[in-house]
Short mmCIF file of C-alpha atoms in Angstrom, two decimals:
data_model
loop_
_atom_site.label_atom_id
_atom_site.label_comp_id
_atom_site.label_asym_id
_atom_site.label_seq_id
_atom_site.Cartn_x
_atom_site.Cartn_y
_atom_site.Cartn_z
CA UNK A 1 41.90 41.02 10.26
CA UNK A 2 38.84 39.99 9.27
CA UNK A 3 36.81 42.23 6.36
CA UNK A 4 33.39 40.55 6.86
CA UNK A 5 31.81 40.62 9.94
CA UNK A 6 29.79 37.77 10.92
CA UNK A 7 27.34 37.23 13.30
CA UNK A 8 28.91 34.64 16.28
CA UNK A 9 25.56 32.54 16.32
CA UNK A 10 25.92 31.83 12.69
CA UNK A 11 29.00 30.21 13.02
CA UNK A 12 27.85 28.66 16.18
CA UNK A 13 24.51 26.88 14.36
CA UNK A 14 26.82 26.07 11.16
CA UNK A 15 29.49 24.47 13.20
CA UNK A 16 26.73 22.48 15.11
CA UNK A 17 24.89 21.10 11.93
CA UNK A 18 28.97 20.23 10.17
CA UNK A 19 29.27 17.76 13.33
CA UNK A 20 25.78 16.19 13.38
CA UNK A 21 26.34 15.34 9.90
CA UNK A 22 29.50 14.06 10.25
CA UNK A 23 28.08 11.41 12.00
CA UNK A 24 25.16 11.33 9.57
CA UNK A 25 26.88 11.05 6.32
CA UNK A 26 28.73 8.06 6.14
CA UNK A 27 28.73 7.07 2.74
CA UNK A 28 32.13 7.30 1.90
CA UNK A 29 31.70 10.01 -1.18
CA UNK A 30 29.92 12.49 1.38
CA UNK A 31 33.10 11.84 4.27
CA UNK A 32 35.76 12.11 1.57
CA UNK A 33 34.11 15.18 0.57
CA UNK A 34 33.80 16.42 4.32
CA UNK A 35 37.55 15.91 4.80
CA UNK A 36 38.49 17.87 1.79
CA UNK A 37 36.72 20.89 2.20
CA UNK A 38 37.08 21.43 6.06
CA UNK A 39 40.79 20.77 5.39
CA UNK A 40 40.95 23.11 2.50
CA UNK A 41 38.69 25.83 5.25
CA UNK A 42 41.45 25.03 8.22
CA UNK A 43 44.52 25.73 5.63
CA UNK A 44 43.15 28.97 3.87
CA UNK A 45 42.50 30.01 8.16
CA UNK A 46 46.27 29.59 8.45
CA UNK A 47 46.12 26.79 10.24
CA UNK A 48 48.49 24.37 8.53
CA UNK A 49 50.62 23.36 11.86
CA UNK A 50 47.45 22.54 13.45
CA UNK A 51 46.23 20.21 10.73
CA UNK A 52 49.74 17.93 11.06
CA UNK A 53 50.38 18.47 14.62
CA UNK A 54 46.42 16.69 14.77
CA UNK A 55 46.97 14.33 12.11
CA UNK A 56 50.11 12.67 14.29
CA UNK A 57 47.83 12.77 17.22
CA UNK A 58 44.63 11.05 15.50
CA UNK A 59 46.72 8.85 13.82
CA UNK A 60 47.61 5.97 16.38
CA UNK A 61 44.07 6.70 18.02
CA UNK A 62 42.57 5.84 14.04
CA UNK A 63 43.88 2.65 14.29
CA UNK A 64 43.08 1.93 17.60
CA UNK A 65 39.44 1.88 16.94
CA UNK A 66 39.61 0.04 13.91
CA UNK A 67 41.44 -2.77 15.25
CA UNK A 68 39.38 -2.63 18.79
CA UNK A 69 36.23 -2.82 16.61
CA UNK A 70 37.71 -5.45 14.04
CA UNK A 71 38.71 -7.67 16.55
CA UNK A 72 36.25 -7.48 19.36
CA UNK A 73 32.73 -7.09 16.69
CA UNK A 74 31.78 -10.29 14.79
CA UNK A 75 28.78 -8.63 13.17
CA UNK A 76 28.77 -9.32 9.31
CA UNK A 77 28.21 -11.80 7.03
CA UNK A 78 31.85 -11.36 4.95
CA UNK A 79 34.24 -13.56 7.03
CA UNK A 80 37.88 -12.91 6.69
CA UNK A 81 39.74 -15.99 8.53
CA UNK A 82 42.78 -14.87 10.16
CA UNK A 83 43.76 -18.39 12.18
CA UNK A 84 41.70 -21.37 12.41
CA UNK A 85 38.21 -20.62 13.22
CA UNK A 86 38.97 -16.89 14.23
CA UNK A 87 37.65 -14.99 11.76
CA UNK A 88 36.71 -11.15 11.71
CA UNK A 89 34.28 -9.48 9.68
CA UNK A 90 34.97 -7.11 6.58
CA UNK A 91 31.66 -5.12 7.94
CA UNK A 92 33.13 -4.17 11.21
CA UNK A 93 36.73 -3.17 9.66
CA UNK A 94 34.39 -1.00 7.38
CA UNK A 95 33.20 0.30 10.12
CA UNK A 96 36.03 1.11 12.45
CA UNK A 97 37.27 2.92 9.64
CA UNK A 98 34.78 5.26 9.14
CA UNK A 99 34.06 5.70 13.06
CA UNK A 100 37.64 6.56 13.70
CA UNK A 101 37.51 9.36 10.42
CA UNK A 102 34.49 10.71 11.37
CA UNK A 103 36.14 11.12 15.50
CA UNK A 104 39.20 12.89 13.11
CA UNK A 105 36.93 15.22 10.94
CA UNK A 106 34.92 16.13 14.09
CA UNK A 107 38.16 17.18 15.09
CA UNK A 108 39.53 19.44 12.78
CA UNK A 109 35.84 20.85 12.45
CA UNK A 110 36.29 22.14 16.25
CA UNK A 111 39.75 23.37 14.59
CA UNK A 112 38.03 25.33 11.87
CA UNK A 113 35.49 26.30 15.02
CA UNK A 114 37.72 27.86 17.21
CA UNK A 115 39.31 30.20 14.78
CA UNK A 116 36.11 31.89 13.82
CA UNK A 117 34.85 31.70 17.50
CA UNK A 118 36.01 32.96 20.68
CA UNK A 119 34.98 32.18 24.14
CA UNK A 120 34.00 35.76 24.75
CA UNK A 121 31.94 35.73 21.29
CA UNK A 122 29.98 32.37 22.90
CA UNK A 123 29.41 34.13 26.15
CA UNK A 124 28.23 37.32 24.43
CA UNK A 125 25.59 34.40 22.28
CA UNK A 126 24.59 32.62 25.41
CA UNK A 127 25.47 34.37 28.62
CA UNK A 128 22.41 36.86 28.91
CA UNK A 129 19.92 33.69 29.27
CA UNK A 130 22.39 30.85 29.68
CA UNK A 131 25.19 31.36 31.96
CA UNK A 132 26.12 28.50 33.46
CA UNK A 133 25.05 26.21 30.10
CA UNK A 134 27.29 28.75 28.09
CA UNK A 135 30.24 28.25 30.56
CA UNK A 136 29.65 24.44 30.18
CA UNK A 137 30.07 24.78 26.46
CA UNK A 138 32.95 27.23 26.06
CA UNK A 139 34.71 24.23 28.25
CA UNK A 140 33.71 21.25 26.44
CA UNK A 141 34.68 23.13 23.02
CA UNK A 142 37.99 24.37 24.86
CA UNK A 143 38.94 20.79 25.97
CA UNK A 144 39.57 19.15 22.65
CA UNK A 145 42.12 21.65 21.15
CA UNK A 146 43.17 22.24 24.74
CA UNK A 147 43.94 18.01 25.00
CA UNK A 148 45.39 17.62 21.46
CA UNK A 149 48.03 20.47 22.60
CA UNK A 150 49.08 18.69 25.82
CA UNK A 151 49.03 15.53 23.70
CA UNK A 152 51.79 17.42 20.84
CA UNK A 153 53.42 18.55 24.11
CA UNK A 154 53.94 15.18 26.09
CA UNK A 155 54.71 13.32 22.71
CA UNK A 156 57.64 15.35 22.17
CA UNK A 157 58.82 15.06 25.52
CA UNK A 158 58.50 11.38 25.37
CA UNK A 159 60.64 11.73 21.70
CA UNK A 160 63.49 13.63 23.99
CA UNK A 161 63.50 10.59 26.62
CA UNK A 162 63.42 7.73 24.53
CA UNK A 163 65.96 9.20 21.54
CA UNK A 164 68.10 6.44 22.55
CA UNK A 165 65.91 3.99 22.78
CA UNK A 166 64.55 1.38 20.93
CA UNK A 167 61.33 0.67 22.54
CA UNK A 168 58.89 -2.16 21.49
CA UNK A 169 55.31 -1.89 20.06
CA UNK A 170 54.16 -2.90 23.33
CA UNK A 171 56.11 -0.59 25.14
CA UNK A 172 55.26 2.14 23.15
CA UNK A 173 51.39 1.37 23.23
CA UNK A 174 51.65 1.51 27.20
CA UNK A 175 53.54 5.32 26.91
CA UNK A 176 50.74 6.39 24.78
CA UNK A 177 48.17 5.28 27.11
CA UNK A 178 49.90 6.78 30.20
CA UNK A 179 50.37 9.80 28.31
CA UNK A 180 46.71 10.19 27.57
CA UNK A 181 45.78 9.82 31.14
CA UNK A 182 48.33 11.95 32.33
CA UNK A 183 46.75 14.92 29.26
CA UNK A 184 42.99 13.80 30.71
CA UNK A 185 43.89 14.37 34.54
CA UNK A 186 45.85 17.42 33.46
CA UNK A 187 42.97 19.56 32.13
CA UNK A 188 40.12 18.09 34.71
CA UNK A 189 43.07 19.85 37.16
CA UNK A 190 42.97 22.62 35.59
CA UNK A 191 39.37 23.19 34.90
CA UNK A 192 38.98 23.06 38.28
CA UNK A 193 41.50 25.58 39.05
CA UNK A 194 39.31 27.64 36.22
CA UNK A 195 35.63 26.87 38.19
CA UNK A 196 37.30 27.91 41.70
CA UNK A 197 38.41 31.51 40.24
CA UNK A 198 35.09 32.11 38.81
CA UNK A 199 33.72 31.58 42.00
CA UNK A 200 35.77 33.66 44.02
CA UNK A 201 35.16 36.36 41.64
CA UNK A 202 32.03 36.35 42.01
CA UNK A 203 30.52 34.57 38.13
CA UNK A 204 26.99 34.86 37.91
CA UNK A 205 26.03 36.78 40.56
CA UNK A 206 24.78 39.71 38.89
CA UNK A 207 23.41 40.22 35.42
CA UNK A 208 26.39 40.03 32.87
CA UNK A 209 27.28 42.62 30.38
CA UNK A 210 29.44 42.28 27.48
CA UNK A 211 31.65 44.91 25.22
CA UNK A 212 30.85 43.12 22.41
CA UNK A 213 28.21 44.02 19.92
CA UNK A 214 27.09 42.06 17.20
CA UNK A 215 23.87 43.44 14.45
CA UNK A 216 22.64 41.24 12.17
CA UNK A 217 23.67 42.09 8.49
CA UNK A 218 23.09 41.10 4.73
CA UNK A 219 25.44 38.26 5.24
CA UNK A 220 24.20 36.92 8.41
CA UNK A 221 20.66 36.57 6.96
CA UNK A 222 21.74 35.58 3.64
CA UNK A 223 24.20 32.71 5.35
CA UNK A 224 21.61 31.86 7.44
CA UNK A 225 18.87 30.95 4.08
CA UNK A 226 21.81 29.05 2.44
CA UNK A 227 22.55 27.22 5.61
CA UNK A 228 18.77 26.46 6.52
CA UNK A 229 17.71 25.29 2.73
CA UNK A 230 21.05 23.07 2.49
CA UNK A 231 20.98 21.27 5.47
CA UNK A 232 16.95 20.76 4.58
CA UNK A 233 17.50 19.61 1.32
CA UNK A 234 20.66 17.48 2.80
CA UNK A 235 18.56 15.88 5.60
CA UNK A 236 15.45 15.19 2.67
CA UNK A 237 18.34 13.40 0.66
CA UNK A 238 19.15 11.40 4.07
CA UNK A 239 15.47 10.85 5.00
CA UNK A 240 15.37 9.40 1.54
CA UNK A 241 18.45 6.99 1.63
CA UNK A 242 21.17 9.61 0.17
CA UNK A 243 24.02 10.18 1.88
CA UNK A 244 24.12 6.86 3.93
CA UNK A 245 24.66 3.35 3.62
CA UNK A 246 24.18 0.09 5.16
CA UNK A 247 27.21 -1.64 6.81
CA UNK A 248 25.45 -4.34 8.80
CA UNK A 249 24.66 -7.33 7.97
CA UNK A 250 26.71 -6.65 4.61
CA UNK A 251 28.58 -3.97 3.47
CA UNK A 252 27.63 -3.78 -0.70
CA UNK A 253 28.89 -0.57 -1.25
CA UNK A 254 30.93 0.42 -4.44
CA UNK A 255 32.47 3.74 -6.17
CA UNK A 256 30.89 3.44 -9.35
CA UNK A 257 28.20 4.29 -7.47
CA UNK A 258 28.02 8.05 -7.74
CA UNK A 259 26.35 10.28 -5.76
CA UNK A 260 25.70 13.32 -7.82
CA UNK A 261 22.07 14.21 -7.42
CA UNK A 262 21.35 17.27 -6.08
CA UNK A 263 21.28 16.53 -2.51
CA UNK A 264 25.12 15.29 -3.14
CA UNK A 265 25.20 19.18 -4.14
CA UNK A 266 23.43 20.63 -1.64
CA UNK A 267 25.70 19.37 1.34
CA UNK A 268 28.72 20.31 -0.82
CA UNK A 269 27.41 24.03 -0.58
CA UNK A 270 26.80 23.86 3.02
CA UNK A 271 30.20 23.06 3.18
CA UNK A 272 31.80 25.94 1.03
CA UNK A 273 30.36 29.24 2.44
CA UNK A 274 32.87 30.16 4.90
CA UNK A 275 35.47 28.65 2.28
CA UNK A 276 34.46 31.61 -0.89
CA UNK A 277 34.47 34.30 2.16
CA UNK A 278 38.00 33.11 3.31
CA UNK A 279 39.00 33.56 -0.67
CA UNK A 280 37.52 36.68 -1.49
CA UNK A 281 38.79 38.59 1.53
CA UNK A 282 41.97 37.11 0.02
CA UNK A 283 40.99 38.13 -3.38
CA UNK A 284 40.09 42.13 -2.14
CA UNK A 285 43.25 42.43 0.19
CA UNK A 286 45.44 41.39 -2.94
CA UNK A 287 43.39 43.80 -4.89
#
């Protein structure tokens, strides 16, 4: 039970501007800082089991992109030899690596999403003016926690089969990918099966009502200043060469290079909001 009420379109905007910036950011202090705080927002939600079930997922699929990008991009000027004249670059190990945690974070941010936001609260936001968009977006956001639970479900079924077994790295690389396309093919089936039912029943055919009601409040419009002047001051930071560095042609990067200015600040308060609110309703139930 929640004890403050917040407006669904808040979370909705929020949600959007955490995932454009996690692509964005990618100087290492501002994605270590991303993955701290949306992890610290998922486990004070309660969601714990989702953050390991995700983690075993995202893991194998992390080091698929690094190595696919190591091995296949030459772009860089630090050469690492591995054999004779094959060489890959440190720049495009750099950045496989923080591709494939940004693809994680993104992740767990539509995690931290769906347990503020529920597909009737996006149709009640976007149905009115935007049916058939807002169907196409309570979808898309469906699919990913929709995949990683057919993922948790086939990988256990493929621990029951092969318990015996002592199956190679190769072997176990080509059960993954079959197991991903079996998950993919899955959910397209069953989306389907979703988009024929609507249509029997008759979706969008006359104006939509909802039983929802949402006002906006002191919070929403005080969330919504702190949201808009810290993603401003953020993206002024960015505009300005904060908050991103240069992998190609050579990465040059180090940690005694700090980034606390105050746009460093401001996209750490972006990112704590919804993290105080989840402690003080903590703080008044236990009070």
């Amino acid at each position: 039970m929640k004890i403050t009420r917040v407006h669904p379109a808040i979370f909705i905007v929020y949600f959007l501007i955490l995932i454009i910036f996690a692509f964005l950011f990618n100087n290492p202090y501002y994605v270590i800082t991303y993955g701290i705080l949306i992890l610290t927002l998922i486990a004070l939600q309660g969601s714990i089991s989702e953050i390991k079930s995700t983690t075993k997922v995202f893991l194998p699929v992390i080091l698929f992109i690094t190595l696919l990008n190591t091995i296949f991009t030459h772009v860089g000027d630090t050469h690492i030899y591995i054999f004779g004249s094959y060489y890959v670059t440190f720049e495009a190990l750099v950045y496989g690596v923080i591709m494939a945690v940004t693809f994680f974070l993104v992740t767990l941010t539509f995690i931290a999403y769906n347990t503020y936001v529920s597909y009737q609260d996006m149709l009640y936001v976007f149905s009115k003016k935007y049916p058939n968009l807002s169907m196409i977006i309570i979808m898309s956001l469906r699919f990913v926690p929709l995949i990683q639970k057919r993922s948790n479900e086939l990988l256990e079924l493929s621990k029951l089969k092969n318990r015996n077994e002592d199956l190679k790295f190769t072997e176990k690389t080509s059960e993954l990918i079959q197991n991903l396309g079996l998950v993919v093919s899955w959910s397209l089936e069953e989306a389907m099966q979703s988009a024929s039912s609507m249509k029997s029943r008759g979706y969008n055919i006359t104006k939509r009502t909802s039983y929802l009601r949402y006002d906006f409040n002191k919070i929403d419009v005080l969330l919504t200043v702190l949201i808009l002047v810290t993603a401003t001051i953020s993206v002024y930071g960015l505009y300005n060469g904060v908050g991103s560095i240069m992998i190609y042609p050579k990465f040059t990067f180090t940690f005694s290079q700090t980034p606390f200015n105050i746009y460093y600040f401001a996209y750490v308060v972006l990112l704590l909001p919804f993290i105080i609110i989840e402690i003080w309703e903590r703080i008044l139930w236990h009070s």
